[in-house]
Amino acid sequence: MKQEPLVSLVGVTKKISSKVLVDNVTFDIMPGQIFGFLGPNGAGKTTTIRMMVGLMSITQGDIIIGGYSIRKNYEQAATQIGAIVENPEMYKYLSGYNNLKHFARMMKGITKARIDEVVELVGLGKRIHEKVSTYSLGMRQRLGVAQALLHRPKLLILDEPTNGLDPQGIRELRDYLRRLTQEEGTSVFVSSHLLSEMEQMCDTIGVIRHGKLIDIRRLRTAEGERMYEETAFTVNDVEAAAALLEDIQATARDHQLMVRGDQNMIADINARLVGAGLRVYAIQPVTRSLEDQFMEMTGGESVVD
């Protein structure tokens, strides 16, 4: 049975006066997926996120979350979402724990055990009873993530979640988000300017430029393995190998044969080469970094909003 998307953006457009901020954007986010949203300055990332959480109206199109329309059934759709948009807002004169208690009172069914659980998940156990005014920016970011997770949302939306986090904190957050998707089936929609982190964190990326979605790329397989764009075969006769594989448009590059395909196709190609009497010295997966791909897609524009 085909899996249904948790989130669907369908022809989403945002206009202010004559200016189009987001232009007919359509994509899906599947359950248990980490979806990264990238784009140059002013591309429309934050505008899209604000529409997803109901902070900005949609001019045309719709956003469906958990089967509910943001435009028609906002309250039902909103219960599916946990979010940090820009910087998390907290009462600085209260402790981190009392901030979470205050938020919990606004939601149904959040127990003390659940508060304690998310505190441990984000690594604030030793400081949770101290005032937020004493927290670093990274600690406030972790507290914001804890708050967003309290009601067990199906969709977690994070806008620049690694702001203020040291490398260890970034790694812990990345590992936690991966565990969250695998163990609870939560989908994560994350926008960040740290391309190296997005590459390690995300299953799929969408790239927006001048308000238009210009590309969506899978970075990982359903099993969580890194996807490769091409595979390089090192053979004794590159020209003969290219002629043999002309039907799959294999190309010779730097004394190697470059082909595209999944694991089964790579095995079949290897068998064809060996069967034709060619010697295969090496088979290597090849991929470009997310930064290289992003620069290619956006013409070198900055990723920061």
CSV table of C-alpha atoms in Angstrom, one decimal:
chain,number,residue,atom,x,y,z
A,1,MET,CA,0.0,0.0,0.0
A,2,LYS,CA,1.3,3.4,-1.0
A,3,GLN,CA,2.2,5.6,2.0
A,4,GLU,CA,0.2,8.9,2.2
A,5,PRO,CA,2.1,12.1,2.8
A,6,LEU,CA,1.8,13.7,6.2
A,7,VAL,CA,2.1,17.2,4.7
A,8,SER,CA,1.1,18.4,1.3
A,9,LEU,CA,1.7,21.9,0.0
A,10,VAL,CA,-0.6,22.4,-3.0
A,11,GLY,CA,0.0,25.4,-5.3
A,12,VAL,CA,0.9,27.6,-2.3
A,13,THR,CA,1.2,31.2,-3.2
A,14,LYS,CA,1.7,34.4,-1.1
A,15,LYS,CA,1.3,37.8,-2.5
A,16,ILE,CA,1.6,41.2,-0.8
A,17,SER,CA,0.2,43.9,-3.0
A,18,SER,CA,1.9,43.2,-6.4
A,19,LYS,CA,4.9,41.3,-4.9
A,20,VAL,CA,4.9,37.5,-5.1
A,21,LEU,CA,6.8,36.1,-2.1
A,22,VAL,CA,6.0,32.4,-2.7
A,23,ASP,CA,4.9,31.3,-6.1
A,24,ASN,CA,2.8,28.1,-6.7
A,25,VAL,CA,4.9,25.9,-4.4
A,26,THR,CA,3.9,22.2,-4.3
A,27,PHE,CA,5.6,19.3,-2.4
A,28,ASP,CA,4.9,16.5,0.1
A,29,ILE,CA,6.5,15.5,3.3
A,30,MET,CA,6.2,11.8,4.2
A,31,PRO,CA,5.8,10.4,7.7
A,32,GLY,CA,9.1,9.8,9.5
A,33,GLN,CA,11.0,12.0,7.1
A,34,ILE,CA,13.4,14.9,7.8
A,35,PHE,CA,12.8,17.4,5.0
A,36,GLY,CA,15.3,20.2,4.7
A,37,PHE,CA,14.2,23.5,3.2
A,38,LEU,CA,17.0,25.6,1.5
A,39,GLY,CA,17.1,28.8,-0.4
A,40,PRO,CA,19.1,32.0,-0.9
A,41,ASN,CA,18.4,35.4,0.8
A,42,GLY,CA,14.7,36.4,0.5
A,43,ALA,CA,13.8,33.2,-1.4
A,44,GLY,CA,10.6,32.6,0.6
A,45,LYS,CA,11.7,30.0,3.2
A,46,THR,CA,10.4,31.9,6.3
A,47,THR,CA,7.3,33.0,4.5
A,48,THR,CA,6.5,29.4,3.7
A,49,ILE,CA,7.1,28.3,7.3
A,50,ARG,CA,4.8,31.1,8.6
A,51,MET,CA,2.0,29.9,6.3
A,52,MET,CA,2.5,26.3,7.5
A,53,VAL,CA,2.0,27.3,11.1
A,54,GLY,CA,-0.8,29.7,10.5
A,55,LEU,CA,1.2,33.0,11.3
A,56,MET,CA,0.6,34.2,7.7
A,57,SER,CA,-2.4,33.8,5.5
A,58,ILE,CA,-2.2,31.9,2.2
A,59,THR,CA,-3.2,33.9,-0.9
A,60,GLN,CA,-3.7,30.8,-3.1
A,61,GLY,CA,-3.4,27.1,-2.8
A,62,ASP,CA,-3.6,25.1,0.5
A,63,ILE,CA,-1.5,23.3,3.0
A,64,ILE,CA,-2.8,19.9,4.3
A,65,ILE,CA,-1.3,18.5,7.5
A,66,GLY,CA,-2.5,15.2,8.8
A,67,GLY,CA,-5.5,15.3,6.5
A,68,TYR,CA,-6.6,18.8,7.7
A,69,SER,CA,-6.5,22.0,5.7
A,70,ILE,CA,-4.6,25.0,7.3
A,71,ARG,CA,-7.1,27.3,5.6
A,72,LYS,CA,-10.4,25.4,6.4
A,73,ASN,CA,-9.6,23.4,9.6
A,74,TYR,CA,-6.8,25.4,11.3
A,75,GLU,CA,-7.4,24.2,14.8
A,76,GLN,CA,-7.3,20.5,13.8
A,77,ALA,CA,-4.2,21.0,11.6
A,78,ALA,CA,-2.4,23.0,14.3
A,79,THR,CA,-2.7,20.2,16.8
A,80,GLN,CA,-0.5,18.1,14.5
A,81,ILE,CA,2.3,20.7,14.6
A,82,GLY,CA,5.1,21.6,17.0
A,83,ALA,CA,7.2,24.5,15.8
A,84,ILE,CA,10.0,27.0,16.5
A,85,VAL,CA,9.9,29.9,14.1
A,86,GLU,CA,13.0,32.1,14.4
A,87,ASN,CA,14.0,32.4,18.1
A,88,PRO,CA,12.0,30.5,20.8
A,89,GLU,CA,10.1,32.9,23.1
A,90,MET,CA,10.3,32.1,26.8
A,91,TYR,CA,9.6,33.8,30.1
A,92,LYS,CA,13.1,34.7,31.2
A,93,TYR,CA,12.1,35.3,34.9
A,94,LEU,CA,10.8,31.7,35.1
A,95,SER,CA,12.8,28.5,35.3
A,96,GLY,CA,12.9,26.3,32.2
A,97,TYR,CA,10.7,23.8,33.9
A,98,ASN,CA,8.1,26.3,34.8
A,99,ASN,CA,8.1,27.6,31.2
A,100,LEU,CA,7.3,24.0,30.1
A,101,LYS,CA,4.6,23.7,32.8
A,102,HIS,CA,3.0,26.9,31.6
A,103,PHE,CA,2.9,25.7,28.0
A,104,ALA,CA,1.6,22.3,29.1
A,105,ARG,CA,-1.4,24.0,30.7
A,106,MET,CA,-2.5,25.2,27.3
A,107,MET,CA,-2.5,21.7,25.8
A,108,LYS,CA,-4.6,18.7,26.7
A,109,GLY,CA,-3.1,15.5,28.2
A,110,ILE,CA,0.5,16.6,28.9
A,111,THR,CA,1.6,14.9,32.1
A,112,LYS,CA,4.5,15.6,34.4
A,113,ALA,CA,6.1,12.4,33.1
A,114,ARG,CA,6.0,13.8,29.6
A,115,ILE,CA,7.6,17.1,30.7
A,116,ASP,CA,10.4,15.1,32.4
A,117,GLU,CA,10.8,13.0,29.3
A,118,VAL,CA,11.3,15.9,26.9
A,119,VAL,CA,13.7,17.6,29.3
A,120,GLU,CA,15.9,14.5,29.2
A,121,LEU,CA,15.6,14.2,25.5
A,122,VAL,CA,17.0,17.6,24.8
A,123,GLY,CA,19.7,17.3,27.5
A,124,LEU,CA,18.5,20.0,30.0
A,125,GLY,CA,18.1,17.8,33.0
A,126,LYS,CA,20.9,19.6,35.1
A,127,ARG,CA,19.7,23.1,34.3
A,128,ILE,CA,16.0,22.9,33.9
A,129,HIS,CA,15.1,24.4,37.3
A,130,GLU,CA,17.3,27.5,36.7
A,131,LYS,CA,15.9,30.7,35.4
A,132,VAL,CA,15.9,31.0,31.6
A,133,SER,CA,17.7,34.4,32.0
A,134,THR,CA,20.8,32.4,32.9
A,135,TYR,CA,20.6,30.2,29.8
A,136,SER,CA,22.8,30.5,26.8
A,137,LEU,CA,21.2,30.9,23.4
A,138,GLY,CA,21.9,27.3,22.7
A,139,MET,CA,20.1,26.2,25.9
A,140,ARG,CA,17.1,28.4,25.1
A,141,GLN,CA,17.0,26.7,21.7
A,142,ARG,CA,16.9,23.3,23.3
A,143,LEU,CA,14.2,24.4,25.7
A,144,GLY,CA,12.2,25.6,22.6
A,145,VAL,CA,12.6,22.2,21.0
A,146,ALA,CA,11.4,20.6,24.3
A,147,GLN,CA,8.3,22.9,24.3
A,148,ALA,CA,7.5,22.1,20.7
A,149,LEU,CA,7.6,18.3,21.4
A,150,LEU,CA,5.5,18.3,24.5
A,151,HIS,CA,2.2,17.4,22.8
A,152,ARG,CA,3.8,14.7,20.6
A,153,PRO,CA,3.2,16.5,17.3
A,154,LYS,CA,3.2,14.5,14.0
A,155,LEU,CA,5.1,17.4,12.4
A,156,LEU,CA,8.0,19.3,14.0
A,157,ILE,CA,8.9,22.6,12.2
A,158,LEU,CA,12.3,24.1,13.0
A,159,ASP,CA,13.5,27.3,11.6
A,160,GLU,CA,17.3,27.6,12.1
A,161,PRO,CA,17.3,25.1,15.1
A,162,THR,CA,21.1,25.0,15.4
A,163,ASN,CA,21.4,28.8,16.1
A,164,GLY,CA,23.7,29.2,19.1
A,165,LEU,CA,24.5,25.5,19.5
A,166,ASP,CA,28.1,24.4,19.9
A,167,PRO,CA,29.3,21.4,17.7
A,168,GLN,CA,28.4,18.9,20.4
A,169,GLY,CA,24.9,20.4,20.8
A,170,ILE,CA,24.3,20.4,17.0
A,171,ARG,CA,25.3,16.7,16.9
A,172,GLU,CA,23.1,15.8,19.9
A,173,LEU,CA,20.1,17.6,18.2
A,174,ARG,CA,20.7,15.9,14.9
A,175,ASP,CA,20.9,12.5,16.6
A,176,TYR,CA,17.8,13.2,18.6
A,177,LEU,CA,15.8,14.3,15.5
A,178,ARG,CA,16.9,11.1,13.7
A,179,ARG,CA,15.8,9.0,16.6
A,180,LEU,CA,12.5,10.9,16.8
A,181,THR,CA,11.6,10.1,13.2
A,182,GLN,CA,12.6,6.4,13.5
A,183,GLU,CA,11.0,5.6,16.9
A,184,GLU,CA,7.9,7.8,16.8
A,185,GLY,CA,7.4,8.4,13.1
A,186,THR,CA,7.5,12.1,13.5
A,187,SER,CA,8.2,14.2,10.4
A,188,VAL,CA,10.6,17.1,10.7
A,189,PHE,CA,10.6,20.1,8.5
A,190,VAL,CA,13.8,22.1,9.0
A,191,SER,CA,15.3,25.3,7.5
A,192,SER,CA,18.9,26.0,8.1
A,193,HIS,CA,21.8,27.8,6.5
A,194,LEU,CA,24.3,25.2,7.7
A,195,LEU,CA,24.5,23.1,4.6
A,196,SER,CA,26.9,20.5,6.1
A,197,GLU,CA,24.4,19.9,8.9
A,198,MET,CA,21.5,19.6,6.5
A,199,GLU,CA,23.4,17.1,4.5
A,200,GLN,CA,24.0,14.9,7.5
A,201,MET,CA,20.5,15.4,9.0
A,202,CYS,CA,18.0,15.3,6.1
A,203,ASP,CA,16.4,12.6,4.0
A,204,THR,CA,15.1,15.0,1.4
A,205,ILE,CA,15.8,18.6,0.5
A,206,GLY,CA,13.7,21.2,-1.3
A,207,VAL,CA,15.3,24.3,-2.8
A,208,ILE,CA,13.4,27.5,-3.2
A,209,ARG,CA,14.6,30.5,-5.2
A,210,HIS,CA,12.7,33.8,-5.9
A,211,GLY,CA,9.6,32.2,-4.4
A,212,LYS,CA,9.6,29.2,-6.7
A,213,LEU,CA,10.5,25.6,-5.8
A,214,ILE,CA,13.3,24.8,-8.2
A,215,ASP,CA,14.3,21.3,-7.1
A,216,ILE,CA,13.6,18.4,-4.6
A,217,ARG,CA,16.3,15.8,-4.1
A,218,ARG,CA,16.5,12.7,-2.0
A,219,LEU,CA,19.7,12.5,0.0
A,220,ARG,CA,19.0,9.1,1.6
A,221,THR,CA,17.2,5.9,0.7
A,222,ALA,CA,14.2,4.6,2.7
A,223,GLU,CA,16.8,2.6,4.8
A,224,GLY,CA,18.6,5.8,5.7
A,225,GLU,CA,21.6,5.1,3.5
A,226,ARG,CA,23.3,8.0,1.6
A,227,MET,CA,22.2,8.2,-2.0
A,228,TYR,CA,24.8,8.6,-4.7
A,229,GLU,CA,24.4,10.5,-7.9
A,230,GLU,CA,26.8,8.4,-10.0
A,231,THR,CA,29.0,5.3,-9.8
A,232,ALA,CA,32.5,5.2,-11.2
A,233,PHE,CA,33.8,2.0,-12.9
A,234,THR,CA,37.6,1.9,-13.3
A,235,VAL,CA,38.2,-0.5,-16.2
A,236,ASN,CA,41.0,-1.4,-18.5
A,237,ASP,CA,39.3,0.0,-21.7
A,238,VAL,CA,37.0,2.9,-21.0
A,239,GLU,CA,36.0,3.5,-24.6
A,240,ALA,CA,35.0,-0.2,-25.1
A,241,ALA,CA,33.1,-0.1,-21.9
A,242,ALA,CA,31.2,3.1,-22.9
A,243,ALA,CA,30.3,1.5,-26.3
A,244,LEU,CA,29.1,-1.7,-24.6
A,245,LEU,CA,26.8,0.4,-22.2
A,246,GLU,CA,25.6,2.9,-24.8
A,247,ASP,CA,22.0,1.9,-24.1
A,248,ILE,CA,22.2,3.3,-20.6
A,249,GLN,CA,24.1,6.4,-21.6
A,250,ALA,CA,27.2,5.7,-19.6
A,251,THR,CA,29.9,8.4,-20.0
A,252,ALA,CA,33.7,8.3,-19.9
A,253,ARG,CA,35.2,10.8,-17.5
A,254,ASP,CA,38.8,11.1,-16.1
A,255,HIS,CA,39.6,7.6,-17.4
A,256,GLN,CA,36.6,6.1,-15.6
A,257,LEU,CA,33.1,5.1,-16.8
A,258,MET,CA,30.3,7.0,-15.0
A,259,VAL,CA,26.9,5.5,-14.7
A,260,ARG,CA,23.6,6.3,-12.9
A,261,GLY,CA,21.5,3.6,-11.2
A,262,ASP,CA,20.5,1.7,-8.1
A,263,GLN,CA,22.4,-1.2,-6.5
A,264,ASN,CA,20.8,-3.9,-8.7
A,265,MET,CA,21.7,-1.9,-11.8
A,266,ILE,CA,25.3,-1.5,-10.7
A,267,ALA,CA,25.6,-5.2,-10.2
A,268,ASP,CA,24.1,-5.9,-13.7
A,269,ILE,CA,26.5,-3.4,-15.3
A,270,ASN,CA,29.5,-5.1,-13.6
A,271,ALA,CA,28.3,-8.5,-14.9
A,272,ARG,CA,28.0,-7.1,-18.4
A,273,LEU,CA,31.5,-5.7,-18.4
A,274,VAL,CA,33.1,-8.8,-17.0
A,275,GLY,CA,31.0,-11.0,-19.4
A,276,ALA,CA,32.4,-9.0,-22.3
A,277,GLY,CA,35.9,-9.7,-21.2
A,278,LEU,CA,36.7,-6.3,-19.7
A,279,ARG,CA,38.6,-6.0,-16.5
A,280,VAL,CA,36.9,-4.1,-13.7
A,281,TYR,CA,39.5,-2.7,-11.2
A,282,ALA,CA,37.2,-0.7,-8.9
A,283,ILE,CA,33.6,0.4,-8.4
A,284,GLN,CA,33.1,3.6,-6.5
A,285,PRO,CA,30.0,5.6,-5.5
A,286,VAL,CA,30.4,9.3,-6.4
A,287,THR,CA,28.5,12.2,-5.0
A,288,ARG,CA,28.9,15.9,-4.8
A,289,SER,CA,28.5,17.7,-1.5
A,290,LEU,CA,25.1,19.4,-0.8
A,291,GLU,CA,27.0,22.7,-0.9
A,292,ASP,CA,28.2,22.0,-4.5
A,293,GLN,CA,24.7,20.9,-5.5
A,294,PHE,CA,23.1,24.0,-3.9
A,295,MET,CA,25.5,26.4,-5.6
A,296,GLU,CA,24.7,24.7,-9.0
A,297,MET,CA,21.0,25.0,-8.4
A,298,THR,CA,21.0,28.6,-7.2
A,299,GLY,CA,23.8,30.1,-9.3
A,300,GLY,CA,26.0,30.7,-6.2
A,301,GLU,CA,23.5,32.8,-4.2
A,302,SER,CA,23.9,32.9,-0.4
A,303,VAL,CA,21.7,30.4,1.5
A,304,VAL,CA,21.1,32.7,4.5
A,305,ASP,CA,17.6,34.3,4.8
